Short mmCIF file of N, CA, C and O in Angstrom, two decimals:
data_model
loop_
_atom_site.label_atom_id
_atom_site.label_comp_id
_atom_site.label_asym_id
_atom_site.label_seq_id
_atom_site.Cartn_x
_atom_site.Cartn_y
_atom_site.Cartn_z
N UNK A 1 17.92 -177.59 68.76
CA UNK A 1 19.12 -178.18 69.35
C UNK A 1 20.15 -177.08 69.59
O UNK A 1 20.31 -176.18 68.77
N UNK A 2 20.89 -177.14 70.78
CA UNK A 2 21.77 -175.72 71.59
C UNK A 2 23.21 -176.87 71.03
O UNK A 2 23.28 -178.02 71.47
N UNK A 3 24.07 -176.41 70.22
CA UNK A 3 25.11 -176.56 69.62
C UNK A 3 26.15 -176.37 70.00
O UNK A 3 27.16 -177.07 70.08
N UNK A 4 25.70 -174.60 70.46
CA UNK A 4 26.83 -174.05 71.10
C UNK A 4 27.53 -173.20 69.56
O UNK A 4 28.43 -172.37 69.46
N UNK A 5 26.81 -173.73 68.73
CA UNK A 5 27.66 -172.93 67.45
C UNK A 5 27.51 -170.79 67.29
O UNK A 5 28.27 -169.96 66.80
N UNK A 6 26.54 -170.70 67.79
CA UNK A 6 26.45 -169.11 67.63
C UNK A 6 26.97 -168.59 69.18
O UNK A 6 26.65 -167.45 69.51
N UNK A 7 27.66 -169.32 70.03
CA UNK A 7 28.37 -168.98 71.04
C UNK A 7 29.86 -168.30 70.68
O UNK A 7 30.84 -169.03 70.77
N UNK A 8 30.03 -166.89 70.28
CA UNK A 8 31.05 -166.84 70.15
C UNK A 8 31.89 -166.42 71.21
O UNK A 8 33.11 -166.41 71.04
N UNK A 9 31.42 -166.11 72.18
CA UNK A 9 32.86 -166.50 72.96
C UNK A 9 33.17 -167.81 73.83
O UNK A 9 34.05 -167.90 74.70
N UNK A 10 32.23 -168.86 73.41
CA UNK A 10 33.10 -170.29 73.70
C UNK A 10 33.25 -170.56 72.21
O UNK A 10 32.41 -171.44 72.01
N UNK A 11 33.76 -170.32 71.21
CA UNK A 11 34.70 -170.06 70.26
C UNK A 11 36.18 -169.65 70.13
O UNK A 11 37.31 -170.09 69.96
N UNK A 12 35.20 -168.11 70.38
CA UNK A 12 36.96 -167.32 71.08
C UNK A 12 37.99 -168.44 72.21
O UNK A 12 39.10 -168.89 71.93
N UNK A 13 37.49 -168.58 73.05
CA UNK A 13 38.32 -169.53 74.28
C UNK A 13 38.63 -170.21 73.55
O UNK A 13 39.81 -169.97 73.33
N UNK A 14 38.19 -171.24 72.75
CA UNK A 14 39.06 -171.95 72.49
C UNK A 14 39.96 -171.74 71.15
O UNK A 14 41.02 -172.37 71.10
N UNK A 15 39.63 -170.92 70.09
CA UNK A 15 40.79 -169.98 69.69
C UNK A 15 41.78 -169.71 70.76
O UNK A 15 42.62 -170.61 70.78
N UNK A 16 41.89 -169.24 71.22
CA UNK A 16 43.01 -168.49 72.57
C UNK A 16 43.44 -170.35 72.93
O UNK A 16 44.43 -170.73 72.30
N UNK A 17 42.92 -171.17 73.64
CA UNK A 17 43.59 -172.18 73.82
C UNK A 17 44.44 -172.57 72.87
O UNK A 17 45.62 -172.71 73.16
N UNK A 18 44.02 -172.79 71.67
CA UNK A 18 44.17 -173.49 70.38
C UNK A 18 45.59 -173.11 70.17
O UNK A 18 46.39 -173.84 69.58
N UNK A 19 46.02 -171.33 70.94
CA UNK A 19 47.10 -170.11 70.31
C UNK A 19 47.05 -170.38 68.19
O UNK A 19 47.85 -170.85 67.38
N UNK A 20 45.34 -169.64 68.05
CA UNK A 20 45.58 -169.69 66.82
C UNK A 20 46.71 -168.57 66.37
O UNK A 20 47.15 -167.63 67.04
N UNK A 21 47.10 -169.04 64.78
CA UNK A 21 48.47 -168.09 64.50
C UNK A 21 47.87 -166.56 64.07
O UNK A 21 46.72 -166.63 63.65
N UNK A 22 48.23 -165.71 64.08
CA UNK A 22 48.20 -164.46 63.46
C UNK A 22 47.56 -164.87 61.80
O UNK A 22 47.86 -165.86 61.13
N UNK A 23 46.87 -164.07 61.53
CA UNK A 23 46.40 -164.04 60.27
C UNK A 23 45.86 -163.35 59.55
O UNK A 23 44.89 -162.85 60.11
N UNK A 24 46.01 -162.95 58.33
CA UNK A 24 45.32 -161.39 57.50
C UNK A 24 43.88 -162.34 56.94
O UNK A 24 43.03 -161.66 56.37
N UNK A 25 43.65 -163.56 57.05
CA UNK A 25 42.75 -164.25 56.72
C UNK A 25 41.83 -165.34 57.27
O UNK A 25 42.20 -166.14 58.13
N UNK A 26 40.88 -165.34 56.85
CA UNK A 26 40.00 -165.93 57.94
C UNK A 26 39.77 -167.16 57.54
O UNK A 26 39.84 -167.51 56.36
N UNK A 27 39.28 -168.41 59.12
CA UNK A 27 38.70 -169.65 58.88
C UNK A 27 37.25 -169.34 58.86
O UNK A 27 36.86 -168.31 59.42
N UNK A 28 36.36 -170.20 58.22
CA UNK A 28 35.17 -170.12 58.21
C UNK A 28 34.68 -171.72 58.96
O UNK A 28 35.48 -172.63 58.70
N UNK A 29 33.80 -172.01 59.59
CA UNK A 29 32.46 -172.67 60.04
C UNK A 29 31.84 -172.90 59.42
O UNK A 29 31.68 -171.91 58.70
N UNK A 30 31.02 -173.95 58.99
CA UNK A 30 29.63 -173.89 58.62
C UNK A 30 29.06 -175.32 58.83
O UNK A 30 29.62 -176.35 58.46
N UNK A 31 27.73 -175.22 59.55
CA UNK A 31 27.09 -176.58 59.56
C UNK A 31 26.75 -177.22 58.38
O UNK A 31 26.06 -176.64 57.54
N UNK A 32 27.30 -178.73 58.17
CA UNK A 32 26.76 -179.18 57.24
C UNK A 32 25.35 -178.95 56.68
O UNK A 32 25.15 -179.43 55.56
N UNK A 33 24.55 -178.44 57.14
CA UNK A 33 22.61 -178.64 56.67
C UNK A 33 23.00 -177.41 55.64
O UNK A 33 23.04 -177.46 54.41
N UNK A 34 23.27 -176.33 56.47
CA UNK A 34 23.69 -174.96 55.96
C UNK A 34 24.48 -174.98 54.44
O UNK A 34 24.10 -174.50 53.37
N UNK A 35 25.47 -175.57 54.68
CA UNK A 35 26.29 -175.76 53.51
C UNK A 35 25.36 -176.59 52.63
O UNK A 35 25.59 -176.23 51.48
N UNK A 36 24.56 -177.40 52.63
CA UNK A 36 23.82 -177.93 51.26
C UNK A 36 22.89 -177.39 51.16
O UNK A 36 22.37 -177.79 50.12
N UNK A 37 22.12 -176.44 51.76
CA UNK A 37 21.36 -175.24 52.00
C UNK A 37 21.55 -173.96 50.90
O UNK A 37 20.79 -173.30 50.18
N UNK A 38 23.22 -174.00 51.23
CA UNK A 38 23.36 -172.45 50.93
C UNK A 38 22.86 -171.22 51.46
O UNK A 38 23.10 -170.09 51.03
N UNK A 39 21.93 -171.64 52.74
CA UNK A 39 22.16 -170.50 53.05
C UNK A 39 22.06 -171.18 54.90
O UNK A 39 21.78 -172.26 55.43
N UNK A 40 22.54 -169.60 55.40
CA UNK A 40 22.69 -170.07 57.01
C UNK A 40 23.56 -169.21 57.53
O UNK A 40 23.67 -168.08 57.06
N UNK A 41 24.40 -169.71 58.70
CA UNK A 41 25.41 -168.49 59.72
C UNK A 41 26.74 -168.85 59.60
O UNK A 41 27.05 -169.88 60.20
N UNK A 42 27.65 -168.25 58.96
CA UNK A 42 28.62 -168.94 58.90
C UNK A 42 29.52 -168.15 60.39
O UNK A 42 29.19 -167.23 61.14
N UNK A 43 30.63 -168.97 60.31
CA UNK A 43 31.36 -168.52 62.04
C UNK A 43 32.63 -168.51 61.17
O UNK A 43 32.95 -169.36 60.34
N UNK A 44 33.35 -167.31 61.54
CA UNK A 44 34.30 -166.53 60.85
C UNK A 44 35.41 -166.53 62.36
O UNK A 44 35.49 -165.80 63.35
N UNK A 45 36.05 -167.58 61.95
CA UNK A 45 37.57 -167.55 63.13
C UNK A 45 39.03 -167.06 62.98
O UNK A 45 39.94 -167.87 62.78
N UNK A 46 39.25 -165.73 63.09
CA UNK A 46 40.46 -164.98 63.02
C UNK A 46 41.18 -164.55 64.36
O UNK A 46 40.54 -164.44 65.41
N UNK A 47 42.77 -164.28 64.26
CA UNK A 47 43.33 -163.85 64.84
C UNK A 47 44.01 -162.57 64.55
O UNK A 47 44.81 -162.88 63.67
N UNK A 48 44.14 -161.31 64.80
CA UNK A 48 44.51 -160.21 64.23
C UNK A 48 45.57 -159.75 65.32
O UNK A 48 46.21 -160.55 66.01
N UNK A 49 45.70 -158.25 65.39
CA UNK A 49 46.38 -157.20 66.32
C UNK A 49 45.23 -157.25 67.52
O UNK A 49 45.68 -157.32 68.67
N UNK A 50 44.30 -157.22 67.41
CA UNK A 50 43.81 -157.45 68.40
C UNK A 50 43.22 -158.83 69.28
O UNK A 50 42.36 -158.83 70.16
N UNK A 51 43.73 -159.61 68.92
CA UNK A 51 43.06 -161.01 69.14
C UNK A 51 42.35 -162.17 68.72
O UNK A 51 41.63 -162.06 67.73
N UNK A 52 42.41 -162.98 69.16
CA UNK A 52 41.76 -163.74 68.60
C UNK A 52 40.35 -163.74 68.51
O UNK A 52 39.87 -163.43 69.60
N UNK A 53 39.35 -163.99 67.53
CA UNK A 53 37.47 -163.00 67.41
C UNK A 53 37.51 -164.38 66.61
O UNK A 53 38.34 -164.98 65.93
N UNK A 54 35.68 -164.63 67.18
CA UNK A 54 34.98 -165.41 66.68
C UNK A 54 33.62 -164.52 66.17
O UNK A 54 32.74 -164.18 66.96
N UNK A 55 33.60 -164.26 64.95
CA UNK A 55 32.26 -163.67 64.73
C UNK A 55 31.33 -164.09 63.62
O UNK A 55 31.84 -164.76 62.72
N UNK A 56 30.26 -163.84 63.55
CA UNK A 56 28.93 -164.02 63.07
C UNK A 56 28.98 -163.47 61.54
O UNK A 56 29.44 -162.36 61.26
N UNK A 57 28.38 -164.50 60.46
CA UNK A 57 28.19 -163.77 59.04
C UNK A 57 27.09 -164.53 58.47
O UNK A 57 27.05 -165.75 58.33
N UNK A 58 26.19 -163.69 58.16
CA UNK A 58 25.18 -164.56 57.05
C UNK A 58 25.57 -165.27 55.72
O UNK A 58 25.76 -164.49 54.79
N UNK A 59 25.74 -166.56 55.46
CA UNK A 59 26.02 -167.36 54.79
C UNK A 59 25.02 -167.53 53.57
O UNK A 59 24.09 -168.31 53.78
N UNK A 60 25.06 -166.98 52.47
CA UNK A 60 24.19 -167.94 51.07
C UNK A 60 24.68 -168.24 50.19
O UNK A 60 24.43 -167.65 49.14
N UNK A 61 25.77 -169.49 50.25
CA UNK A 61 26.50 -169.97 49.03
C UNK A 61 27.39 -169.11 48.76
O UNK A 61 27.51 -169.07 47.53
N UNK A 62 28.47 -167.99 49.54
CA UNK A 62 29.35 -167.39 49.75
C UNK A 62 29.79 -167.22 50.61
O UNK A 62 29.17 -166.54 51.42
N UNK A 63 31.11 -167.72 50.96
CA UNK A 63 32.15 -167.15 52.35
C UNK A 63 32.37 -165.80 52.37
O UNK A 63 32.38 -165.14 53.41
N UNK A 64 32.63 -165.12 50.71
CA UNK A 64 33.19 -163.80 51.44
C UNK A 64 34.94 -164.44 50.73
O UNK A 64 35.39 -165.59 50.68
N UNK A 65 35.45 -163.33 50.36
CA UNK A 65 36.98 -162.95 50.23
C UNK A 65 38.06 -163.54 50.99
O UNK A 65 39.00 -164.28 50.71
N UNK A 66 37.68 -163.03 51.95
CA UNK A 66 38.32 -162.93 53.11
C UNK A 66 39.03 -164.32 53.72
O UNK A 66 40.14 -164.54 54.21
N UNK A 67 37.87 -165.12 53.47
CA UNK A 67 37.71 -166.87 54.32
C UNK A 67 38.89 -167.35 52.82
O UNK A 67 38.93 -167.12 51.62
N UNK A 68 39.76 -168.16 53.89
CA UNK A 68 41.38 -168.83 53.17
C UNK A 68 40.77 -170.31 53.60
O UNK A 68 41.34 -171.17 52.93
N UNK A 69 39.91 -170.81 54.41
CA UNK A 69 39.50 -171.89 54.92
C UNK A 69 38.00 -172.44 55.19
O UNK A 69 37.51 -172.03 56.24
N UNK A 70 37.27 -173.22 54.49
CA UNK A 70 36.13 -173.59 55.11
C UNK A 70 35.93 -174.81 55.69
O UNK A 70 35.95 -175.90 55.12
N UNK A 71 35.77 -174.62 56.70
CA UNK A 71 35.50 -176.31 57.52
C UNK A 71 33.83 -176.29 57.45
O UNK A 71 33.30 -175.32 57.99
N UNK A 72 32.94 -177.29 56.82
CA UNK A 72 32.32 -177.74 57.18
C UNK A 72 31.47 -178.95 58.23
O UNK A 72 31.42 -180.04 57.66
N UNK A 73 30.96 -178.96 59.30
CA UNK A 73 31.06 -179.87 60.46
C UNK A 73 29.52 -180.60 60.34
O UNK A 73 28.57 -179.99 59.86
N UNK A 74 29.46 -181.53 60.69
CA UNK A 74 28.63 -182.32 61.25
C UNK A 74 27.71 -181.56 62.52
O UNK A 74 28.32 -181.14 63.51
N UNK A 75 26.58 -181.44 62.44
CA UNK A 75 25.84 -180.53 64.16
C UNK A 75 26.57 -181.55 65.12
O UNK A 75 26.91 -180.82 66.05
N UNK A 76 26.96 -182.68 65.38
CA UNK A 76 27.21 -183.79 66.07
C UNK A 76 28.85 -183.31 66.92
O UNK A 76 29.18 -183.38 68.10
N UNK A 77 29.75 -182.74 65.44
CA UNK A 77 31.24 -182.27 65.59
C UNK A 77 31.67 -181.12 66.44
O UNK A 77 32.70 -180.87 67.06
N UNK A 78 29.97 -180.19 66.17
CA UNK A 78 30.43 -179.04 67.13
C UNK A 78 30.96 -179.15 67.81
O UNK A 78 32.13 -179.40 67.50
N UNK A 79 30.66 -179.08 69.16
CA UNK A 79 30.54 -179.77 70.64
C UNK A 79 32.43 -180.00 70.56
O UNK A 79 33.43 -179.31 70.73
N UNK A 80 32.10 -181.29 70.23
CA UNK A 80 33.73 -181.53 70.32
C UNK A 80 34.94 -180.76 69.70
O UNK A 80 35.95 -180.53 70.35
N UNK A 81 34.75 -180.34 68.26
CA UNK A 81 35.39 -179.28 68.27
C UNK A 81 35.91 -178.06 69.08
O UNK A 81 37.00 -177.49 69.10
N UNK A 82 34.67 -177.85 69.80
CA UNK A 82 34.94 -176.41 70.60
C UNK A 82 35.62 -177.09 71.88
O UNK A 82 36.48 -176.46 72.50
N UNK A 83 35.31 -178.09 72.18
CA UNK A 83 36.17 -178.64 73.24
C UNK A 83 37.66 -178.97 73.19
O UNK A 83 38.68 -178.37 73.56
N UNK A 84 37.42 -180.17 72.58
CA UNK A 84 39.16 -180.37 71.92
C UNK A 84 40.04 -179.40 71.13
O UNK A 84 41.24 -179.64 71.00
N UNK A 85 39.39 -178.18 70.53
CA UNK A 85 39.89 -177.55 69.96
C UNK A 85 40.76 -178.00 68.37
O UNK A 85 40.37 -179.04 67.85
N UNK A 86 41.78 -177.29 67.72
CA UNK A 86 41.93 -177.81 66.47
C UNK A 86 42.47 -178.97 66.50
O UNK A 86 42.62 -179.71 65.52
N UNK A 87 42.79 -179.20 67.63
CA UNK A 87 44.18 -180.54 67.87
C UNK A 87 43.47 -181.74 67.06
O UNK A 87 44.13 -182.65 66.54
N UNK A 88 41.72 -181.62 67.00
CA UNK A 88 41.01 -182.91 66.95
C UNK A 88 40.44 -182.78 65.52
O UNK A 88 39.57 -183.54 65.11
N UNK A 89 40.99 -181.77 64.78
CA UNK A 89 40.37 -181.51 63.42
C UNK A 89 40.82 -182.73 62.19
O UNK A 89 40.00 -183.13 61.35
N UNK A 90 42.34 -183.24 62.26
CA UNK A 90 42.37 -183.92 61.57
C UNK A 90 41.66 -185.14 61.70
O UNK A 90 40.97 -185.33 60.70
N UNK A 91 41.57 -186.08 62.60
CA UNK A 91 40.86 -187.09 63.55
C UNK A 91 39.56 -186.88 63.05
O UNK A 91 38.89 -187.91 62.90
N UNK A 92 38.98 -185.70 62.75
CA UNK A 92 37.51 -185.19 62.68
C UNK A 92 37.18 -185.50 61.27
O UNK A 92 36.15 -185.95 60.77
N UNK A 93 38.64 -185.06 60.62
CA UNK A 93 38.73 -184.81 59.07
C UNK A 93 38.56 -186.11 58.22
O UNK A 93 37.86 -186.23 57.21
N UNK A 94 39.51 -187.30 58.97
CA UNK A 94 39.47 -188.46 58.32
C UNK A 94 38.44 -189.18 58.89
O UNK A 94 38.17 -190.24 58.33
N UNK A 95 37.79 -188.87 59.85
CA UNK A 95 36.59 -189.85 59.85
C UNK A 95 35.24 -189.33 58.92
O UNK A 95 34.32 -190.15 58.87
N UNK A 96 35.02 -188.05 58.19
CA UNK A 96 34.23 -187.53 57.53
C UNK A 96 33.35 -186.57 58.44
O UNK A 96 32.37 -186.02 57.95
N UNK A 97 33.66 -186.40 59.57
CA UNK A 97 33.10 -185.41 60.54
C UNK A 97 33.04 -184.02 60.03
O UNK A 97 32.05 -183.32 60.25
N UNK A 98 34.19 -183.53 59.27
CA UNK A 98 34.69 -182.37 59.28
C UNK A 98 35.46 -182.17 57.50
O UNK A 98 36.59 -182.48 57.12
N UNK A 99 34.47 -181.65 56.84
CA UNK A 99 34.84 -181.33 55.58
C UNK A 99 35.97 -180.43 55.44
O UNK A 99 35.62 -179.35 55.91
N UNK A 100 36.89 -180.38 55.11
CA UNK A 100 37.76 -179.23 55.14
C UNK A 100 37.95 -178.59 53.13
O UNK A 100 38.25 -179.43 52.28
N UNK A 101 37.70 -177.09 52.72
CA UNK A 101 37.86 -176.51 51.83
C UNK A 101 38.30 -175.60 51.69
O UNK A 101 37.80 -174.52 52.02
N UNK A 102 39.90 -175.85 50.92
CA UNK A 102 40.80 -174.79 50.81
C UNK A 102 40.55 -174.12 49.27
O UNK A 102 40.68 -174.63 48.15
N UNK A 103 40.09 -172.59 49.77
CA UNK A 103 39.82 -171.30 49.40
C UNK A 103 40.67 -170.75 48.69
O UNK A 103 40.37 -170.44 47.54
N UNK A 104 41.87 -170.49 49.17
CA UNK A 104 43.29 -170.20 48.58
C UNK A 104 44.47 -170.82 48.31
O UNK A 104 44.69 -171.91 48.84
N UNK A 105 45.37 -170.25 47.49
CA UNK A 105 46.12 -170.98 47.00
C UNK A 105 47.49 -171.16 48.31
O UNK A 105 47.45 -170.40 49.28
N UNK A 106 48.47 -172.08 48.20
CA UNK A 106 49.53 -172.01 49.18
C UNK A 106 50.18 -171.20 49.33
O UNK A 106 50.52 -171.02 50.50
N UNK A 107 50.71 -170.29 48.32
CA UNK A 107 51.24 -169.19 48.51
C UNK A 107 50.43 -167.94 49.20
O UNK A 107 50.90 -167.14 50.01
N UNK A 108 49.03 -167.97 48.64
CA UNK A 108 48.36 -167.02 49.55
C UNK A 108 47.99 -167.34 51.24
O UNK A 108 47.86 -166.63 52.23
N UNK A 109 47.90 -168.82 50.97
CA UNK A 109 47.88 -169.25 52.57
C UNK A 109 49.09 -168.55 53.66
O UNK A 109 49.06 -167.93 54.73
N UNK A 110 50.39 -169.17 52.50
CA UNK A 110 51.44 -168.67 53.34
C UNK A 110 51.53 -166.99 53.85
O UNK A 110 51.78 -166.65 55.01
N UNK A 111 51.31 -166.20 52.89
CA UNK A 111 51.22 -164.90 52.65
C UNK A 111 50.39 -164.76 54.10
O UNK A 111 50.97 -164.36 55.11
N UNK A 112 48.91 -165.15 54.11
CA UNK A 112 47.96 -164.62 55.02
C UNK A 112 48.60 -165.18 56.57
O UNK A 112 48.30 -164.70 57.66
N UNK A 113 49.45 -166.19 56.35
CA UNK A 113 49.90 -166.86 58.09
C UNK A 113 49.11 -168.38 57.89
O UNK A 113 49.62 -169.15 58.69
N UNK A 114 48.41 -168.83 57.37
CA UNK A 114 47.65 -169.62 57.63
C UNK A 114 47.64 -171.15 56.93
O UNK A 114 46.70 -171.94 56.96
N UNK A 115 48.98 -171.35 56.29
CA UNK A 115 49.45 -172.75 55.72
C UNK A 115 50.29 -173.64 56.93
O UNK A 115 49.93 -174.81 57.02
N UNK A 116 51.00 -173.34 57.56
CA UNK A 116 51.23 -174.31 58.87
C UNK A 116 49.91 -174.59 59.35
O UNK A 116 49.90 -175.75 59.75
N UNK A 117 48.25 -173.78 59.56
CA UNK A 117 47.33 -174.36 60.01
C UNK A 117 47.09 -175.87 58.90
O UNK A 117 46.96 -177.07 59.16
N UNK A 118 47.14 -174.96 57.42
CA UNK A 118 46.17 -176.19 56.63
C UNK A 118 47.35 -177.33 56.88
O UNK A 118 46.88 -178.40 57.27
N UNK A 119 48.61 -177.32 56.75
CA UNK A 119 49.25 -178.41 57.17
C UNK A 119 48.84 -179.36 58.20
O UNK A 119 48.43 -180.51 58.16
N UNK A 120 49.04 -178.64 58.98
CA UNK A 120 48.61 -179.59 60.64
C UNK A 120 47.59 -180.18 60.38
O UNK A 120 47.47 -181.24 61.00
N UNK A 121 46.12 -179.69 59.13
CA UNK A 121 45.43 -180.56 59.07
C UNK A 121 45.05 -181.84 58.39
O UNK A 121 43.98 -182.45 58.34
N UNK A 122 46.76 -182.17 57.65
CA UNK A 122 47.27 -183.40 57.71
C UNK A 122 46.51 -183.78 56.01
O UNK A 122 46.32 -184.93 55.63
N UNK A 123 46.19 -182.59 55.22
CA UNK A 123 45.62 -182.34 54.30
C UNK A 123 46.99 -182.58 52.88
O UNK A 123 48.06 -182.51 53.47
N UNK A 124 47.18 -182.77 51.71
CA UNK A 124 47.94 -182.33 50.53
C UNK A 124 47.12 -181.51 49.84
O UNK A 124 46.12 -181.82 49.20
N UNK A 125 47.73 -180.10 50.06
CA UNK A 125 47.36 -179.39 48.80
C UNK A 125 48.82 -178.80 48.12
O UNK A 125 49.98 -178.51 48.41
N UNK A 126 47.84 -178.86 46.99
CA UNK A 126 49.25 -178.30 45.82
C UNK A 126 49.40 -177.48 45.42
O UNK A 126 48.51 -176.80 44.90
N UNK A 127 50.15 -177.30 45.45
CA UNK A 127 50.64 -175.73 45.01
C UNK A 127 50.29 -174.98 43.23
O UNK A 127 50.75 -175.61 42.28
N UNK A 128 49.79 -174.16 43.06
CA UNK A 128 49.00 -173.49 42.45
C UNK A 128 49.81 -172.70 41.20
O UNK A 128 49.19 -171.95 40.44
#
């Protein structure tokens, strides 16, 4: 099945649509199968000095440091995700489409740029 998930630059685009924020820290991807797997490709979505990058990481029951965010998706959610972009993540979130797992604490969110994202996703986390 063509997903569209190891497409990273119909990723990137819609990063750039999305105007993700600046960030010293990364969102992570991962297909649900993968995630009860533990192992698989995870998709690493940052915005830096140079732009917004969608890139490729081998996944086995570790994000990596780096990842402040893991969304886990449904193969079904892709698709629309990359279309609608984040606007549709919460929508995604409360119907069980779209697992969302926060990595870091709020202050480090804030620190990295990336707590107005976990906000918007209409999530309570508490502060640490």
């Amino acid at each position: 099945m063509n997903d569209g998930f190891l497409d990273c630059a119909g990723w990137r685009a819609m990063l750039v649509r999305a105007g993700m924020p600046a960030s010293s820290a990364a969102i992570g991807l991962l297909r649900r199968d993968e995630f009860a797997a533990q192992r698989g490709t995870l998709l690493l979505w940052r915005t830096d000095a140079e732009g917004c990058r969608a890139d490729l990481r081998e996944y086995s029951g570790q994000c990596g440091d780096d990842v402040a965010v893991l969304l886990v998706a449904d193969a079904a959610a892709l698709s629309d995700l990359r279309e609608g972009g984040c606007a549709v993540l919460p929508g995604m979130i409360r119907r069980g489409r779209v697992s969302p797992y926060i990595l870091k604490t709020m202050d480090q969110l804030e620190a990295a740029g990336l707590a107005e994202f976990v906000e918007d996703l209409e999530l309570a986390v508490p502060r640490h």
